[in-house]
C-alpha positions as a printed Julia matrix, in Angstrom:
542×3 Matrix{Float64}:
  -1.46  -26.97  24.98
  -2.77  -23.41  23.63
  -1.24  -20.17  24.82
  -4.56  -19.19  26.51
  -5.02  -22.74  28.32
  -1.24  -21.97  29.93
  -2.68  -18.68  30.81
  -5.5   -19.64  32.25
  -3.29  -22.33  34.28
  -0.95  -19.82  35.35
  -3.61  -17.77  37.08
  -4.82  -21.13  38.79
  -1.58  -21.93  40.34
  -1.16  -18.22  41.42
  -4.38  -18.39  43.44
  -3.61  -21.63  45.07
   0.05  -19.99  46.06
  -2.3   -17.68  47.73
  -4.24  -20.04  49.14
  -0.81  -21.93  50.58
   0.05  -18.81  51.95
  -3.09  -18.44  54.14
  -2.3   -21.46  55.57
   1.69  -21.3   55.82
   3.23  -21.55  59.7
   6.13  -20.09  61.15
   7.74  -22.61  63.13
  10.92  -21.53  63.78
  13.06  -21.33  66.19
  15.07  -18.41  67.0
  15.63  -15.36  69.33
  15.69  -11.3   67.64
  14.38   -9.66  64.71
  16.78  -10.81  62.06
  15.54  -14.5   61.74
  14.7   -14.67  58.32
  13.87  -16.76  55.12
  14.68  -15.91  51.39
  13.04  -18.48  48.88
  15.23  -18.3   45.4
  15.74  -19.77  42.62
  14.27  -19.63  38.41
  11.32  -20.85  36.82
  12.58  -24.1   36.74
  14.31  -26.55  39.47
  16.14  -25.03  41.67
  18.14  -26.53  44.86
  20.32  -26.0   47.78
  22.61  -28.86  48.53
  24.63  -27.46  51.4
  25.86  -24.64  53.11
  29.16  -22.76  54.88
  29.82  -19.63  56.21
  33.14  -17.33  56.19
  34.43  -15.1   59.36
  33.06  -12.16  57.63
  29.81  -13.8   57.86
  29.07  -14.26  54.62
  26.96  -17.35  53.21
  27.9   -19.45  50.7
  25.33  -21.89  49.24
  26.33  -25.0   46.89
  23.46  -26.96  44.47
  21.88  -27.18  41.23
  19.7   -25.52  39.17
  17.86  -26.0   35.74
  17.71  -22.09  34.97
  20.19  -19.05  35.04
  20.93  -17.88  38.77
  21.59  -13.89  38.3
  23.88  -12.71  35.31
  25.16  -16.58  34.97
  24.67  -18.43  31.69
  23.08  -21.32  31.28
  25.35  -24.16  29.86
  22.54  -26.8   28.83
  21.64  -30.31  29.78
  19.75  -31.5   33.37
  21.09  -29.04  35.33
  24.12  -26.82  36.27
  25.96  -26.75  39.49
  26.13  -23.31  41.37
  27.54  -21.66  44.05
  25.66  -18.5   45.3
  27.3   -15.91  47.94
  24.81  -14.15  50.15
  25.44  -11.06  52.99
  24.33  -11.95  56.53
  20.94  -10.13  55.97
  19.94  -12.27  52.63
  21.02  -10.23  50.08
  22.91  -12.09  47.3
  26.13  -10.92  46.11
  27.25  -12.82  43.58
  26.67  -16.66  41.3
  29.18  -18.58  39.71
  27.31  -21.34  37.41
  28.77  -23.71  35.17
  28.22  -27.52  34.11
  28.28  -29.48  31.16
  25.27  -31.5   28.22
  24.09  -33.48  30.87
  22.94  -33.29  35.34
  25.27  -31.28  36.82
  25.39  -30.93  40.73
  27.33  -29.46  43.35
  26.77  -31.66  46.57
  29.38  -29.95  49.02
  30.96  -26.41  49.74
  33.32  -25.38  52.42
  35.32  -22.22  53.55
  38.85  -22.15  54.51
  40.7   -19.73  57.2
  42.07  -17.74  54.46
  38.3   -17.08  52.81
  38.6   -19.1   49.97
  36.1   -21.72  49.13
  35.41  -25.41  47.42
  32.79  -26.86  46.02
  32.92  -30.43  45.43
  30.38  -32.35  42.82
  29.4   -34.33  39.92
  29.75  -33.7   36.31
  28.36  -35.76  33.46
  31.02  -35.17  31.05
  34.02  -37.85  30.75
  37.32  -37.13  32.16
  39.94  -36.31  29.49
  40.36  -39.0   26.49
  36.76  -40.55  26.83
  34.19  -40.01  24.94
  30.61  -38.61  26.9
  28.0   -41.28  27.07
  24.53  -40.7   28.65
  24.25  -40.84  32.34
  28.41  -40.39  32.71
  29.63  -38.64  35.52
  32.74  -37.36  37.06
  33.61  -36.21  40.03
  34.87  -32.45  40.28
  36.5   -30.1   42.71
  36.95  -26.13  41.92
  38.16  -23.06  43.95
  37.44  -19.74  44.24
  38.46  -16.52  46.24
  35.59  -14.9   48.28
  35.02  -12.5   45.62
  33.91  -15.65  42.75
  37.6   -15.56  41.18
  38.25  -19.26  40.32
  41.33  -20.15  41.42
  41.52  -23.73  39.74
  39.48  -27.09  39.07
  39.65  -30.58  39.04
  38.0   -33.03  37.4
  38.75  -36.89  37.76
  36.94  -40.28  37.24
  37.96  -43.87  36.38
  35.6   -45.58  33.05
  32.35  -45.58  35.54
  31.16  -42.99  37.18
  32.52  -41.41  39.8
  30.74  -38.53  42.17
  32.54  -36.21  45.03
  29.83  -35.49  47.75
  31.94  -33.82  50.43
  34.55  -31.32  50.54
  36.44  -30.11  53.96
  39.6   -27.91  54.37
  42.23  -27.9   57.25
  44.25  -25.22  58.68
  46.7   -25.47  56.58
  44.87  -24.69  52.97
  44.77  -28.54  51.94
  41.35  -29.6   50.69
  39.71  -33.06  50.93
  37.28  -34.32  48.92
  35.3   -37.77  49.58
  32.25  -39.79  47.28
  31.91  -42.58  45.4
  33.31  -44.64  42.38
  32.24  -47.6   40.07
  35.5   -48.38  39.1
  39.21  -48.15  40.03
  40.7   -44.55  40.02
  44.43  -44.17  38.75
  46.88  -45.85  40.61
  44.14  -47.4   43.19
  42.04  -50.5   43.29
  38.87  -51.77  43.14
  37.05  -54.24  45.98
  33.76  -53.69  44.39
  31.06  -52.66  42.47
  30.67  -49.2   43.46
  33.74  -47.77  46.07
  34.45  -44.73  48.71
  37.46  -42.93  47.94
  39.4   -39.63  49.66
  41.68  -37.36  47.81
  43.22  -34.04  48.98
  44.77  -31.31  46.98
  47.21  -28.72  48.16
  46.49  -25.16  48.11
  47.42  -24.49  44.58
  45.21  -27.87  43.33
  48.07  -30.18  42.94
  47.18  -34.01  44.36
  48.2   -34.99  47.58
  46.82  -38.38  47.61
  43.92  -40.66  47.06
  42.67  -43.41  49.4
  40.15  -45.52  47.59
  38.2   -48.31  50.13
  35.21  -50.46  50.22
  33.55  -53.24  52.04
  32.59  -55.57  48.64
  29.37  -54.17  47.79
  28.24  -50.67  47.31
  30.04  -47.97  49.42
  29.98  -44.57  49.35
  31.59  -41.73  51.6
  28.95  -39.15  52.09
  30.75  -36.42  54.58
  34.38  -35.55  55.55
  35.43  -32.67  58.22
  38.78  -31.94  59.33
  39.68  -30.75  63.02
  42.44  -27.97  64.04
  44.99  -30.57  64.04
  44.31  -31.66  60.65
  43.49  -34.69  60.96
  40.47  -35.76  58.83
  37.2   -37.39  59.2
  35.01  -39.89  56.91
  31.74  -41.0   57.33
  29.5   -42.92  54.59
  27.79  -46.26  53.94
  28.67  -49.86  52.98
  25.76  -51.83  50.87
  25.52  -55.53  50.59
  24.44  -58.56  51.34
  24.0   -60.8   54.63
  22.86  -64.36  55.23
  19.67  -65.2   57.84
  19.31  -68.47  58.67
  15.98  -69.61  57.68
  15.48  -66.47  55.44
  17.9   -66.4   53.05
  20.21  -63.54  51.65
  18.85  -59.96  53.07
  20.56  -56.64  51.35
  21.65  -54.45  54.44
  23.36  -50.86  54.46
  25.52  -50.56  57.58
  27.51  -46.96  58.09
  31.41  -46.74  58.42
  33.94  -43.66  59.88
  37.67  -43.51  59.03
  39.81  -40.83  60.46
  43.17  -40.45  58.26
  46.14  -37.91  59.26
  46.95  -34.91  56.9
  49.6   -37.52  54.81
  46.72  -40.04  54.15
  47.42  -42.82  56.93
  44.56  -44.43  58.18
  44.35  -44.24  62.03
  41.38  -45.98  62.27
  38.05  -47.13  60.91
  34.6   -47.65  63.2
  31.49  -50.09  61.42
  28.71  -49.89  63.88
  27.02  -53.12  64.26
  23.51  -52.35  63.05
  21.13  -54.92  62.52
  19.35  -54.0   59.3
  19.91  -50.38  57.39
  21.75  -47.32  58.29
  23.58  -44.49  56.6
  25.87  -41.88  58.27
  25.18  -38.55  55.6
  26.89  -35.77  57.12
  29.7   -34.74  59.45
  30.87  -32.13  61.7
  33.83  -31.19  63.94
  33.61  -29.36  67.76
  36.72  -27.6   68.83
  37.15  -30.06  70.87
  38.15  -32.14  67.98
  34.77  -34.32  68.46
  33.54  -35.61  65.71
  29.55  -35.5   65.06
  27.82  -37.71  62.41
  24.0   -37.44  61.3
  21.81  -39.91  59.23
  19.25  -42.42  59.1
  18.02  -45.82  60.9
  15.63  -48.48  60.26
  15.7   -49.74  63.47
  17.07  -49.1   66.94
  20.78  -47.85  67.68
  22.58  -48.92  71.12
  20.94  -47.66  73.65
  17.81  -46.04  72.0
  14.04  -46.86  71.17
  12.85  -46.78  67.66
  10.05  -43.85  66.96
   8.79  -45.19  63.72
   9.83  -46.28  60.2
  13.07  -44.86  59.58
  14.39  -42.73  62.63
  17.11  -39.55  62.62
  20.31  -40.03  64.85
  23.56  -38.38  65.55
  26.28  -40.01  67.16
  29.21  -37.9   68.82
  32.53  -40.03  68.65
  35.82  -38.74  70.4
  39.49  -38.63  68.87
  40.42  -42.67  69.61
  36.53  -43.36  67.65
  34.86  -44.21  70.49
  31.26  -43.46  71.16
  30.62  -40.52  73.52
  26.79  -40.37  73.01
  24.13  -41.48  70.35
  20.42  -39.64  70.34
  17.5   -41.04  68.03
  15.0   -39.38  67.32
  11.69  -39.01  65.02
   7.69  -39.49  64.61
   5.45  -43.0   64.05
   6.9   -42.22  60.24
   9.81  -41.47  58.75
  12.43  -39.43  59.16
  15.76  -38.52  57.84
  18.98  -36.43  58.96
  20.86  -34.62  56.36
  22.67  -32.29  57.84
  25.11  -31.86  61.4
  26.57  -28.85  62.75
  27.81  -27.86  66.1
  28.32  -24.63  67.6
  31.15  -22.75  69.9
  29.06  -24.49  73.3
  29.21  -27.77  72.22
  25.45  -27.92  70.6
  24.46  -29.05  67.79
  22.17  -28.76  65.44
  20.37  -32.16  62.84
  17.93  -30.98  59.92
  16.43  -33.01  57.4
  12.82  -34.15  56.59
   9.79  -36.44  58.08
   7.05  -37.17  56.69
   5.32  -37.31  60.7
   4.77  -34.63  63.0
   6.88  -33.88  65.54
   5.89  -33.18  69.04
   3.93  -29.26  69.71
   4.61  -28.69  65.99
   2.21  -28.19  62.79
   3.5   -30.23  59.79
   1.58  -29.06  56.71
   2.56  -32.04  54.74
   1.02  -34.38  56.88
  -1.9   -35.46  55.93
  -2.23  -33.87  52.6
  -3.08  -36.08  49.51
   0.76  -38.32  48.88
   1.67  -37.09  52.77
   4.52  -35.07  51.81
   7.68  -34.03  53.37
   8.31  -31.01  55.77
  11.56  -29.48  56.69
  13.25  -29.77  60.16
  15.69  -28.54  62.43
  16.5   -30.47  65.96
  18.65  -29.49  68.39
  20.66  -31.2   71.22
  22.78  -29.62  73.93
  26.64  -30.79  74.22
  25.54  -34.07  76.57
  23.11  -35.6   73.7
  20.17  -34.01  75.01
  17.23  -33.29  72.69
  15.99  -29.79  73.56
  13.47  -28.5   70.85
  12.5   -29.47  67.06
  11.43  -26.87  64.61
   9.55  -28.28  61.48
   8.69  -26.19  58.58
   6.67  -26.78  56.02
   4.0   -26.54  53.27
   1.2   -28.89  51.76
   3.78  -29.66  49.43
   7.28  -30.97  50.03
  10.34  -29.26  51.76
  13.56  -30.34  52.47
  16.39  -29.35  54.79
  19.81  -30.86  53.22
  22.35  -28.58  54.8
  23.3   -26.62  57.88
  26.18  -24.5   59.66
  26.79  -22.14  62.51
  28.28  -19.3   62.17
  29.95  -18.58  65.52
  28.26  -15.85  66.69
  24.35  -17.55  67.83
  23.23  -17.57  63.83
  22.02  -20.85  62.09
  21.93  -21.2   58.47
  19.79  -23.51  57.16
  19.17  -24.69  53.12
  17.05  -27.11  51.39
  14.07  -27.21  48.82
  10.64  -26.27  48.91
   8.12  -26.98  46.52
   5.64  -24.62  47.43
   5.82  -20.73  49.39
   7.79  -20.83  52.27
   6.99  -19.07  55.31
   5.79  -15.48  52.93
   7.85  -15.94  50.4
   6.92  -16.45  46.22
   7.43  -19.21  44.59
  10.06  -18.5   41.45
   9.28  -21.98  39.85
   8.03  -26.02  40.53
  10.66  -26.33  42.83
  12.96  -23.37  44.43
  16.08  -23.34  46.69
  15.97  -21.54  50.39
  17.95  -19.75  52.7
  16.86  -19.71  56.7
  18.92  -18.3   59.3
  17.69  -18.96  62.49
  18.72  -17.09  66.14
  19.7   -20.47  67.96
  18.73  -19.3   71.94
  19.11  -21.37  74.47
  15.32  -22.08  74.67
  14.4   -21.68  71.65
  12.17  -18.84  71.49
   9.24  -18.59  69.25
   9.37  -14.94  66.65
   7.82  -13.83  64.18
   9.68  -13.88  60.41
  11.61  -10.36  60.31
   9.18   -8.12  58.3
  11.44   -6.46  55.61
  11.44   -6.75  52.01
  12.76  -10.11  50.63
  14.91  -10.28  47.3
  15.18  -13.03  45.37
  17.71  -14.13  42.9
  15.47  -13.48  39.71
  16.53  -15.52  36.39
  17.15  -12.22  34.41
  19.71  -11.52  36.44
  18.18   -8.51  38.82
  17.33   -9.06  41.9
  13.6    -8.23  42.92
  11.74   -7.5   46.07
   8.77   -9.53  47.52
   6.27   -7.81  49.46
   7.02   -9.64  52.44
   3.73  -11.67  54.51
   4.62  -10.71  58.28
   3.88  -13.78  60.32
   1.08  -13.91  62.74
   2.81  -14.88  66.34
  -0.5   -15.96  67.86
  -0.64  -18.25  65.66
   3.4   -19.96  66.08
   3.18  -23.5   67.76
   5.17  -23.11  71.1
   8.46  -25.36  71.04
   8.03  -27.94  73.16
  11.3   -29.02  75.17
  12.54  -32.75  75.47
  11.99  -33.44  78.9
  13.87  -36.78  78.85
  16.98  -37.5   77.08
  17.82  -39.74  74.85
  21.44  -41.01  75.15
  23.59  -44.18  74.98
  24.3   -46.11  76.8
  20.95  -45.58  79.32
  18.89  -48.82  78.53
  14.77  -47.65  78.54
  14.79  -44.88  77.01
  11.31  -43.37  76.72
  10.33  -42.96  73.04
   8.98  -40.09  71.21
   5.18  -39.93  71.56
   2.86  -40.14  68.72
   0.78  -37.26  68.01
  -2.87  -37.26  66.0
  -1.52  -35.1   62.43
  -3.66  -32.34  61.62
  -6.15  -33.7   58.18
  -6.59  -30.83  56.08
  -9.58  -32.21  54.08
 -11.02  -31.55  50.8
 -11.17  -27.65  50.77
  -9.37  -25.35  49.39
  -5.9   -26.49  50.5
  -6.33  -30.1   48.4
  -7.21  -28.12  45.65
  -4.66  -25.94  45.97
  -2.02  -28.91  45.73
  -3.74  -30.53  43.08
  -3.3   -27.14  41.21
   0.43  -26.66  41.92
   1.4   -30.13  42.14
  -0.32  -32.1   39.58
  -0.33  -29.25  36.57
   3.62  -28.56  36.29
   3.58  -32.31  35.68
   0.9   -32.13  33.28
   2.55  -29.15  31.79
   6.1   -31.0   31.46
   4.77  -34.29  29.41
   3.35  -31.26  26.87
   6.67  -29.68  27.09
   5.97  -26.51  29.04
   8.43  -25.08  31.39
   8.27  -27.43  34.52
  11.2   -29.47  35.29
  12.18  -32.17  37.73
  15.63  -32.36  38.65
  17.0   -35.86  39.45
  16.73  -37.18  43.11
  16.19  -34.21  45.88
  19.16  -35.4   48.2
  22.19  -37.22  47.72
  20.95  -39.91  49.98
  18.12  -40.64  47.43
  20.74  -40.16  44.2
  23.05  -42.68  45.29
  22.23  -46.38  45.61
């Protein structure tokens, strides 16, 4: 393709951002004037995996990216794992970026008491005294003080692959990470083709101990979190097979939840009995030591009614793993949890994506051309109750993968976008975001803070966006849940379908075919556009 044909391209997909910019909402949910959004990322793939917070308040955001983040250098292959520090108003502060030939991705950060942090991910490069082959990874843990010193790293794997998707700390300094291997780590064993495994480090990166577990088929441990007594959490997935009479063998995917003690004993383990597919993808702790765990459903948990396709959920489960309560939630489509956090009251907070409209809100990828996904946040008070959903999108696909409080009212959320995000500029086919949130207790409806909005710029400055102030007349009012949705009550009253917005033929359809359809033209000719590997770690892993 000629230099003046990219050209003329270029200007295309710069008037459709404007025309996806005309059309943008801001659905959020929040209370003051600093609610805001910062869109980042390089003129390539960019995205935000998860997200943690320090008692300074500063953010820390874990993911991947197929440019250079800031002054960082880019190593080479897929992608390169990063860890970005941002101030509480969105300003970034400093990257650390690193990786190896191949897809390199950090799935998982977290902040101890004393301000250090962790990022746990995958690495496709063999573990010592292997040679690389294509598509190898290993799983990789690495410190750093708050000001980007690294303090030490890990890397381990067995002769398959092996990824670490979670990362917790406890009071003590001790860090756990939990994922998934194909084959037997050192000095563990194997029950089948694809395991869960713990291991926790002290706080100067020597091994503790490694649990490795599995059901026969393929399991993986998505999410730990560890709770003032240091005692630790696990929550994940089993695949494999069961047999219906009449119908043969049926593949199902049924979540698990181990709680170990700080020396590795296993106090207990909980395997919901769920008729058909389910995945538990990310946990949390209250102060209460109650555990909170968010995913996915394909049918109907105890208790609940099924909304559509695939349904969100959280369950909160006390100390002894019992079930406290269990809320379900979604559209006629489908919908997926990601993320968990909880707050200092008890509330917590689910975000993830849909490809349905929620009640009261506009979803901009429904009803575009391939109906894609839009970005949510749902939150439920300490007794299960659903109180308001916030959905966010564009005509093109966003997702929310990670969430935390910070203790003091503020929500942090991340995930992708592949389009302009509530006034921001796109920086390439697919950026990272940032949105903090003021978390009332109803949910008010503001406007996006009108201040100038950097962005993390490949050359390594950081530039200012002319920020798009919001119109408020224009914000869809949050709608409360009027009736909750908890287990064990047994009718339940599902969540009503509501018509989707079409958007037509105009200038919006053209607009995605511009933005959507050209970077992929552009990356079969070898232009600039790439696509990372799958967009959450619930798609990545089997």
């Amino acid at each position: 393709m000629g230099i003046s044909k990219r050209r003329a391209i270029g200007s295309l997909m710069a008037a459709a951002s404007i025309v996806f910019l005309g059309v943008l909402t801001a659905g959020i949910v929040a209370g003051q004037s600093n609610t805001w959004v910062r869109q980042f990322g390089t003129s390539f793939t960019d995205k935000a995996a998860a997200v943690s917070v320090d008692q300074s308040g500063y953010i820390y955001i874990a993911g991947h990216t197929a440019g250079r983040l800031m002054d960082q250098t880019r190593i080479g292959g897929d992608s390169d794992a990063y860890v970005l520090k941002v101030d509480s108003l969105g300003n970034p502060v400093w990257a650390r970026q690193f990786g190896s030939v191949g897809a390199d991705i950090a799935w998982s950060v977290a902040v101890g008491a004393g301000g250090d942090l962790f990022l746990a991910g995958q690495m496709a490069q063999a573990p010592p005294n292997r040679a690389a082959v294509s598509g190898f990874a290993t799983a990789f843990l690495r410190k750093f003080s708050s000001d980007g010193t690294e303090l030490w790293a890990r890397q381990f794997g067995a002769p398959g692959r092996a990824w670490a998707t979670g990362v917790a700390v406890d009071p003590a300094g001790n860090s756990y990470v939990v994922g998934q291997t194909e084959e037997a780590l050192p000095g563990q064993t194997s029950f089948g083709s694809k395991d869960a495994f713990i291991r926790s480090y002290d706080p100067n990166g020597n091994e503790r101990w490694t649990r490795q577990f599995g059901a026969g088929g393929g399991d993986f441990a998505a999410a730990v979190a560890a709770d003032g007594l240091g005692n630790i959490f696990v929550a994940g997935s089993s695949g494999g097979e069961i047999t219906l009479i009449g119908q043969g063998h049926q593949v199902t995917i049924r979540p698990f939840v181990r709680k170990y003690r700080p020396d590795g004993t296993l106090v207990w383990e909980r395997r919901p009995h769920i008729f058909g597919f389910a995945r538990f993808l990310a946990a949390a702790v209250d102060s209460q030591g109650g555990l909170y765990v968010a995913g996915w459903v394909s049918g109907s948990l105890s208790g609940q009614t099924q909304a559509g396709g695939t349904d969100a959920f959280v369950t909160k489960i006390n100390g002894e793993g019992n079930d406290i309560w269990t809320h379900q939630f979604g559209t006629p489509k489908e919908d997926r949890a990601l993320g968990i956090a909880v707050d200092e009251t008890g509330a917590s907070y689910a975000v993830g994506w849909t490809r349905g409209l929620f009640p009261g809100q506009i979803g901009l990828g429904e009803g575009s051309l391939l109906e894609r996904r839009d970005a949510f946040i749902h939150k439920m008070d300490s007794q299960g109750n659903g109180l308001w959903t916030r959905q966010v999108g564009t005509p093109l696909a966003q997702l929310a993968n990670g969430v935390v409080t910070d203790g003091a009212g503020s929500l942090y959320v991340v995930g992708e976008t592949r389009g302009p995000l509530l006034g921001q500029a796109s920086q390439g086919t697919v950026d990272a975001f940032l949105l903090k949130l003021d978390a009332g207790p109803a949910g008010d409806t503001v406007e996006v803070q009108a201040t100038a909005m950097p962005t993390i710029a490949e050359s390594g400055a950081v530039s200012t966006v002319p920020p798009t102030k919001s119109n408020p007349t224009n914000l869809p009012p949050i709608t409360p849940i009027s009736s909750p949705t908890i287990a064990p009550v047994p009718e339940v009253p599902g969540t009503s379908a509501c018509s989707a917005p079409q958007l037509g033929g105009g200038p919006v359809q053209l607009a995605w075919f511009l933005v959507t359809m050209i970077p992929a033209a552009l990356a079969a000719a070898g232009g600039r556009s790439r696509h990372g590997r799958g967009s959450t770690l619930d798609e990545e892993l089997p």
